[in-house]
Amino acid sequence: MNIQAARTTAVDPVLLREDRGPIAVLTLNRPATRNSLSEELLGALDDAFLAIAANRDICAVVLAANGPVFCAGHDLKELAGRRSDPDGGRAYFRHIMTTCSTMMQRIVALPQPVIAAVQGVAAAAGCQLVATCDLAVASRAASFATPGVDIGLFCSTPMVALSRNVSRKHAMEMLLTGDVVSATDAARIGLVNHVVEPGAEHGKALELAGKIVSKSSHVIGIGKAAFYRQIELPLAEAYRYAAEVMTENMMARDAEEGICAFIEKRDPDWENR
């Protein structure tokens, strides 16, 4: 079991990493600030995802958080502190929003699936983080919101991920009202996959990760990339693209092995290629 800390501060690391065999567990570790996405934490997440993308030994990621809140969104005190900049903070605000958007896209581009284990509130960019993950497990005590309208800051970047997970009207209601959505309703509208009893979300996320890592990581990577590519295409173009992906996938060693194993009624021996 390999435990690492990322981008440590003078007190505690803002992000923890624990490798459980082929599963990397990343834990947001700013409970005193409700795990808000400070510039440091955004950088630590980006670094972690870059490192994981290059590590063929890691086949799935669980994203969790310490404390009662999963993630409250951007660090508003950090942002407000730049109002005194000569440009009123404009350049810094752009830097943070771009940095955050880059990190979110890093999750989508990651070959390995990412599963959020949500134990508490996920608000604004925290809700965006959950929506960006490939899968999400939520405690019944968890809740979700895009409450930017309540403070005069529409959740425009969270909207990108949210609107790609739930229907337009559900997304618009969350964005326009800022209302809190329960874990049960989040599952109903498609924001999370599973709702479990408080304290069980971490174990359920690891269980899902365990199922994923039992497959060929090469094939999982092909499928994840294809999913996000085809979903943005018109129907006919999506089918043309998917047909090419399946053709190339058929040429993979693990596809040959998997099909032979199925025909021969035995377990496949993956080589992840």
PDB file of C-alpha atoms in Angstrom, residues 83-271:
ATOM      1  CA  ARG A  83     -10.010  42.474  -5.481  1.00  0.00           C
ATOM      2  CA  SER A  84      -7.207  44.841  -4.495  1.00  0.00           C
ATOM      3  CA  ASP A  85      -5.124  43.875  -7.541  1.00  0.00           C
ATOM      4  CA  PRO A  86      -4.621  46.748 -10.019  1.00  0.00           C
ATOM      5  CA  ASP A  87      -7.101  45.118 -12.427  1.00  0.00           C
ATOM      6  CA  GLY A  88      -9.615  44.344  -9.686  1.00  0.00           C
ATOM      7  CA  GLY A  89      -8.613  40.681  -9.763  1.00  0.00           C
ATOM      8  CA  ARG A  90      -9.663  40.014 -13.362  1.00  0.00           C
ATOM      9  CA  ALA A  91      -6.425  38.291 -14.414  1.00  0.00           C
ATOM     10  CA  TYR A  92      -6.351  36.129 -11.290  1.00  0.00           C
ATOM     11  CA  PHE A  93     -10.023  35.173 -11.631  1.00  0.00           C
ATOM     12  CA  ARG A  94      -9.388  34.131 -15.233  1.00  0.00           C
ATOM     13  CA  HIS A  95      -6.330  32.155 -14.130  1.00  0.00           C
ATOM     14  CA  ILE A  96      -8.286  30.255 -11.460  1.00  0.00           C
ATOM     15  CA  MET A  97     -11.266  29.498 -13.699  1.00  0.00           C
ATOM     16  CA  THR A  98      -8.978  28.323 -16.501  1.00  0.00           C
ATOM     17  CA  THR A  99      -6.906  26.240 -14.083  1.00  0.00           C
ATOM     18  CA  CYS A 100     -10.053  24.636 -12.701  1.00  0.00           C
ATOM     19  CA  SER A 101     -11.458  23.948 -16.159  1.00  0.00           C
ATOM     20  CA  THR A 102      -8.174  22.344 -17.210  1.00  0.00           C
ATOM     21  CA  MET A 103      -8.212  20.087 -14.149  1.00  0.00           C
ATOM     22  CA  MET A 104     -11.824  19.032 -14.787  1.00  0.00           C
ATOM     23  CA  GLN A 105     -10.975  18.168 -18.390  1.00  0.00           C
ATOM     24  CA  ARG A 106      -7.991  16.196 -17.106  1.00  0.00           C
ATOM     25  CA  ILE A 107     -10.456  13.848 -15.380  1.00  0.00           C
ATOM     26  CA  VAL A 108     -12.416  13.319 -18.599  1.00  0.00           C
ATOM     27  CA  ALA A 109      -9.215  12.703 -20.585  1.00  0.00           C
ATOM     28  CA  LEU A 110      -7.793  10.319 -17.973  1.00  0.00           C
ATOM     29  CA  PRO A 111      -7.599   6.744 -19.323  1.00  0.00           C
ATOM     30  CA  GLN A 112      -8.662   5.412 -15.926  1.00  0.00           C
ATOM     31  CA  PRO A 113     -12.267   5.810 -14.715  1.00  0.00           C
ATOM     32  CA  VAL A 114     -12.728   8.156 -11.744  1.00  0.00           C
ATOM     33  CA  ILE A 115     -15.353   7.448  -9.078  1.00  0.00           C
ATOM     34  CA  ALA A 116     -16.452  10.144  -6.643  1.00  0.00           C
ATOM     35  CA  ALA A 117     -17.246   9.007  -3.092  1.00  0.00           C
ATOM     36  CA  VAL A 118     -19.401  11.839  -1.755  1.00  0.00           C
ATOM     37  CA  GLN A 119     -19.965  11.908   1.989  1.00  0.00           C
ATOM     38  CA  GLY A 120     -21.394  15.419   2.408  1.00  0.00           C
ATOM     39  CA  VAL A 121     -22.166  18.669   0.637  1.00  0.00           C
ATOM     40  CA  ALA A 122     -20.918  19.110  -2.930  1.00  0.00           C
ATOM     41  CA  ALA A 123     -21.634  22.693  -3.956  1.00  0.00           C
ATOM     42  CA  ALA A 124     -20.784  24.892  -6.948  1.00  0.00           C
ATOM     43  CA  ALA A 125     -17.397  23.709  -8.302  1.00  0.00           C
ATOM     44  CA  GLY A 126     -17.690  20.802  -5.846  1.00  0.00           C
ATOM     45  CA  CYS A 127     -20.864  19.721  -7.614  1.00  0.00           C
ATOM     46  CA  GLN A 128     -19.005  20.243 -10.888  1.00  0.00           C
ATOM     47  CA  LEU A 129     -16.269  17.923  -9.630  1.00  0.00           C
ATOM     48  CA  VAL A 130     -18.809  15.171  -8.906  1.00  0.00           C
ATOM     49  CA  ALA A 131     -20.495  15.669 -12.282  1.00  0.00           C
ATOM     50  CA  THR A 132     -17.128  15.484 -14.032  1.00  0.00           C
ATOM     51  CA  CYS A 133     -16.206  12.133 -12.489  1.00  0.00           C
ATOM     52  CA  ASP A 134     -17.180   9.100 -14.549  1.00  0.00           C
ATOM     53  CA  LEU A 135     -19.178   7.545 -11.699  1.00  0.00           C
ATOM     54  CA  ALA A 136     -20.387   8.806  -8.329  1.00  0.00           C
ATOM     55  CA  VAL A 137     -21.498   7.174  -5.092  1.00  0.00           C
ATOM     56  CA  ALA A 138     -23.249   9.334  -2.502  1.00  0.00           C
ATOM     57  CA  SER A 139     -24.086   8.931   1.148  1.00  0.00           C
ATOM     58  CA  ARG A 140     -27.719   9.592   2.029  1.00  0.00           C
ATOM     59  CA  ALA A 141     -26.324  12.489   4.034  1.00  0.00           C
ATOM     60  CA  ALA A 142     -24.792  14.061   0.922  1.00  0.00           C
ATOM     61  CA  SER A 143     -26.373  16.946  -0.949  1.00  0.00           C
ATOM     62  CA  PHE A 144     -25.690  18.837  -4.147  1.00  0.00           C
ATOM     63  CA  ALA A 145     -26.177  22.434  -5.235  1.00  0.00           C
ATOM     64  CA  THR A 146     -25.054  25.105  -7.666  1.00  0.00           C
ATOM     65  CA  PRO A 147     -25.900  28.077  -5.424  1.00  0.00           C
ATOM     66  CA  GLY A 148     -23.882  30.776  -7.161  1.00  0.00           C
ATOM     67  CA  VAL A 149     -27.026  32.812  -7.853  1.00  0.00           C
ATOM     68  CA  ASP A 150     -27.389  33.324  -4.107  1.00  0.00           C
ATOM     69  CA  ILE A 151     -24.164  35.346  -4.004  1.00  0.00           C
ATOM     70  CA  GLY A 152     -24.389  37.014  -7.402  1.00  0.00           C
ATOM     71  CA  LEU A 153     -22.079  34.572  -9.170  1.00  0.00           C
ATOM     72  CA  PHE A 154     -23.885  32.276 -11.614  1.00  0.00           C
ATOM     73  CA  CYS A 155     -22.332  28.786 -11.649  1.00  0.00           C
ATOM     74  CA  SER A 156     -21.328  28.991 -15.313  1.00  0.00           C
ATOM     75  CA  THR A 157     -18.372  26.594 -15.253  1.00  0.00           C
ATOM     76  CA  PRO A 158     -20.176  24.043 -13.028  1.00  0.00           C
ATOM     77  CA  MET A 159     -23.009  24.322 -15.555  1.00  0.00           C
ATOM     78  CA  VAL A 160     -20.811  22.712 -18.235  1.00  0.00           C
ATOM     79  CA  ALA A 161     -20.413  19.452 -16.325  1.00  0.00           C
ATOM     80  CA  LEU A 162     -23.890  19.533 -14.768  1.00  0.00           C
ATOM     81  CA  SER A 163     -25.671  19.993 -18.101  1.00  0.00           C
ATOM     82  CA  ARG A 164     -23.774  17.018 -19.515  1.00  0.00           C
ATOM     83  CA  ASN A 165     -25.044  14.760 -16.727  1.00  0.00           C
ATOM     84  CA  VAL A 166     -28.671  15.673 -16.107  1.00  0.00           C
ATOM     85  CA  SER A 167     -31.538  16.867 -18.298  1.00  0.00           C
ATOM     86  CA  ARG A 168     -31.732  20.534 -19.282  1.00  0.00           C
ATOM     87  CA  LYS A 169     -34.674  21.364 -17.050  1.00  0.00           C
ATOM     88  CA  HIS A 170     -33.140  19.708 -13.984  1.00  0.00           C
ATOM     89  CA  ALA A 171     -29.859  21.500 -14.639  1.00  0.00           C
ATOM     90  CA  MET A 172     -31.586  24.834 -15.162  1.00  0.00           C
ATOM     91  CA  GLU A 173     -33.606  24.471 -11.973  1.00  0.00           C
ATOM     92  CA  MET A 174     -30.461  23.833  -9.951  1.00  0.00           C
ATOM     93  CA  LEU A 175     -28.637  26.727 -11.615  1.00  0.00           C
ATOM     94  CA  LEU A 176     -31.491  29.249 -11.466  1.00  0.00           C
ATOM     95  CA  THR A 177     -32.670  28.542  -7.917  1.00  0.00           C
ATOM     96  CA  GLY A 178     -29.523  27.411  -6.152  1.00  0.00           C
ATOM     97  CA  ASP A 179     -31.693  24.900  -4.289  1.00  0.00           C
ATOM     98  CA  VAL A 180     -30.095  21.966  -2.513  1.00  0.00           C
ATOM     99  CA  VAL A 181     -30.707  18.551  -4.086  1.00  0.00           C
ATOM    100  CA  SER A 182     -30.724  15.485  -1.845  1.00  0.00           C
ATOM    101  CA  ALA A 183     -28.674  12.405  -2.637  1.00  0.00           C
ATOM    102  CA  THR A 184     -31.863  10.528  -3.519  1.00  0.00           C
ATOM    103  CA  ASP A 185     -32.928  13.214  -5.989  1.00  0.00           C
ATOM    104  CA  ALA A 186     -29.382  13.419  -7.351  1.00  0.00           C
ATOM    105  CA  ALA A 187     -29.629   9.721  -8.220  1.00  0.00           C
ATOM    106  CA  ARG A 188     -33.078  10.222  -9.718  1.00  0.00           C
ATOM    107  CA  ILE A 189     -31.866  12.927 -12.100  1.00  0.00           C
ATOM    108  CA  GLY A 190     -28.659  11.099 -13.014  1.00  0.00           C
ATOM    109  CA  LEU A 191     -26.032  13.068 -11.107  1.00  0.00           C
ATOM    110  CA  VAL A 192     -24.951  10.060  -9.022  1.00  0.00           C
ATOM    111  CA  ASN A 193     -25.060   6.299  -9.616  1.00  0.00           C
ATOM    112  CA  HIS A 194     -25.655   4.914  -6.139  1.00  0.00           C
ATOM    113  CA  VAL A 195     -26.928   6.190  -2.789  1.00  0.00           C
ATOM    114  CA  VAL A 196     -25.779   4.296   0.298  1.00  0.00           C
ATOM    115  CA  GLU A 197     -25.968   4.654   4.051  1.00  0.00           C
ATOM    116  CA  PRO A 198     -23.655   7.271   5.614  1.00  0.00           C
ATOM    117  CA  GLY A 199     -20.144   5.908   5.912  1.00  0.00           C
ATOM    118  CA  ALA A 200     -20.653   3.267   3.220  1.00  0.00           C
ATOM    119  CA  GLU A 201     -19.905   5.518   0.224  1.00  0.00           C
ATOM    120  CA  HIS A 202     -16.145   4.929   0.345  1.00  0.00           C
ATOM    121  CA  GLY A 203     -16.553   1.157   0.413  1.00  0.00           C
ATOM    122  CA  LYS A 204     -19.101   1.211  -2.405  1.00  0.00           C
ATOM    123  CA  ALA A 205     -16.797   3.347  -4.553  1.00  0.00           C
ATOM    124  CA  LEU A 206     -13.955   0.895  -3.927  1.00  0.00           C
ATOM    125  CA  GLU A 207     -16.300  -1.976  -4.811  1.00  0.00           C
ATOM    126  CA  LEU A 208     -17.100  -0.337  -8.158  1.00  0.00           C
ATOM    127  CA  ALA A 209     -13.412   0.333  -8.737  1.00  0.00           C
ATOM    128  CA  GLY A 210     -12.704  -3.334  -7.988  1.00  0.00           C
ATOM    129  CA  LYS A 211     -15.129  -4.420 -10.695  1.00  0.00           C
ATOM    130  CA  ILE A 212     -13.510  -2.062 -13.173  1.00  0.00           C
ATOM    131  CA  VAL A 213      -9.942  -3.169 -12.472  1.00  0.00           C
ATOM    132  CA  SER A 214     -10.931  -6.792 -13.082  1.00  0.00           C
ATOM    133  CA  LYS A 215     -11.355  -5.876 -16.774  1.00  0.00           C
ATOM    134  CA  SER A 216      -8.693  -5.061 -19.343  1.00  0.00           C
ATOM    135  CA  SER A 217      -7.418  -1.561 -18.557  1.00  0.00           C
ATOM    136  CA  HIS A 218      -6.516  -1.145 -22.234  1.00  0.00           C
ATOM    137  CA  VAL A 219     -10.092  -1.800 -23.295  1.00  0.00           C
ATOM    138  CA  ILE A 220     -11.513   0.379 -20.491  1.00  0.00           C
ATOM    139  CA  GLY A 221      -9.329   3.243 -21.706  1.00  0.00           C
ATOM    140  CA  ILE A 222     -10.551   2.791 -25.281  1.00  0.00           C
ATOM    141  CA  GLY A 223     -14.155   2.777 -24.114  1.00  0.00           C
ATOM    142  CA  LYS A 224     -13.906   5.803 -21.846  1.00  0.00           C
ATOM    143  CA  ALA A 225     -12.302   7.932 -24.545  1.00  0.00           C
ATOM    144  CA  ALA A 226     -14.873   6.784 -27.096  1.00  0.00           C
ATOM    145  CA  PHE A 227     -17.792   7.506 -24.769  1.00  0.00           C
ATOM    146  CA  TYR A 228     -16.877  11.170 -24.321  1.00  0.00           C
ATOM    147  CA  ARG A 229     -16.030  11.623 -27.993  1.00  0.00           C
ATOM    148  CA  GLN A 230     -19.203  10.074 -29.445  1.00  0.00           C
ATOM    149  CA  ILE A 231     -21.606  11.778 -27.056  1.00  0.00           C
ATOM    150  CA  GLU A 232     -20.763  15.170 -28.573  1.00  0.00           C
ATOM    151  CA  LEU A 233     -21.294  13.980 -32.177  1.00  0.00           C
ATOM    152  CA  PRO A 234     -24.440  13.872 -34.340  1.00  0.00           C
ATOM    153  CA  LEU A 235     -25.987  10.395 -34.462  1.00  0.00           C
ATOM    154  CA  ALA A 236     -24.718   9.249 -37.859  1.00  0.00           C
ATOM    155  CA  GLU A 237     -21.228  10.594 -37.195  1.00  0.00           C
ATOM    156  CA  ALA A 238     -21.225   8.974 -33.746  1.00  0.00           C
ATOM    157  CA  TYR A 239     -22.012   5.594 -35.290  1.00  0.00           C
ATOM    158  CA  ARG A 240     -19.265   5.988 -37.901  1.00  0.00           C
ATOM    159  CA  TYR A 241     -16.778   6.901 -35.201  1.00  0.00           C
ATOM    160  CA  ALA A 242     -17.884   4.064 -32.881  1.00  0.00           C
ATOM    161  CA  ALA A 243     -17.654   1.529 -35.709  1.00  0.00           C
ATOM    162  CA  GLU A 244     -14.029   2.532 -36.291  1.00  0.00           C
ATOM    163  CA  VAL A 245     -13.307   2.311 -32.561  1.00  0.00           C
ATOM    164  CA  MET A 246     -14.781  -1.191 -32.377  1.00  0.00           C
ATOM    165  CA  THR A 247     -12.813  -2.266 -35.435  1.00  0.00           C
ATOM    166  CA  GLU A 248      -9.564  -1.136 -33.837  1.00  0.00           C
ATOM    167  CA  ASN A 249     -10.631  -2.626 -30.494  1.00  0.00           C
ATOM    168  CA  MET A 250     -11.176  -6.008 -32.205  1.00  0.00           C
ATOM    169  CA  MET A 251      -7.504  -5.943 -33.205  1.00  0.00           C
ATOM    170  CA  ALA A 252      -6.372  -5.633 -29.581  1.00  0.00           C
ATOM    171  CA  ARG A 253      -4.773  -8.648 -27.961  1.00  0.00           C
ATOM    172  CA  ASP A 254      -7.220  -8.506 -25.013  1.00  0.00           C
ATOM    173  CA  ALA A 255     -10.235  -8.549 -27.340  1.00  0.00           C
ATOM    174  CA  GLU A 256      -8.883 -11.694 -29.011  1.00  0.00           C
ATOM    175  CA  GLU A 257      -8.219 -13.249 -25.602  1.00  0.00           C
ATOM    176  CA  GLY A 258     -11.577 -12.223 -24.155  1.00  0.00           C
ATOM    177  CA  ILE A 259     -13.574 -13.636 -27.050  1.00  0.00           C
ATOM    178  CA  CYS A 260     -11.601 -16.881 -27.003  1.00  0.00           C
ATOM    179  CA  ALA A 261     -12.095 -17.169 -23.232  1.00  0.00           C
ATOM    180  CA  PHE A 262     -15.856 -16.640 -23.657  1.00  0.00           C
ATOM    181  CA  ILE A 263     -16.074 -19.309 -26.354  1.00  0.00           C
ATOM    182  CA  GLU A 264     -13.924 -21.700 -24.312  1.00  0.00           C
ATOM    183  CA  LYS A 265     -15.890 -20.940 -21.113  1.00  0.00           C
ATOM    184  CA  ARG A 266     -12.865 -19.869 -19.061  1.00  0.00           C
ATOM    185  CA  ASP A 267     -11.678 -16.708 -17.346  1.00  0.00           C
ATOM    186  CA  PRO A 268      -9.699 -14.359 -19.598  1.00  0.00           C
ATOM    187  CA  ASP A 269      -6.034 -13.643 -18.962  1.00  0.00           C
ATOM    188  CA  TRP A 270      -5.681  -9.909 -19.572  1.00  0.00           C
ATOM    189  CA  GLU A 271      -2.374  -8.398 -20.671  1.00  0.00           C
TER     190      GLU A 271
END
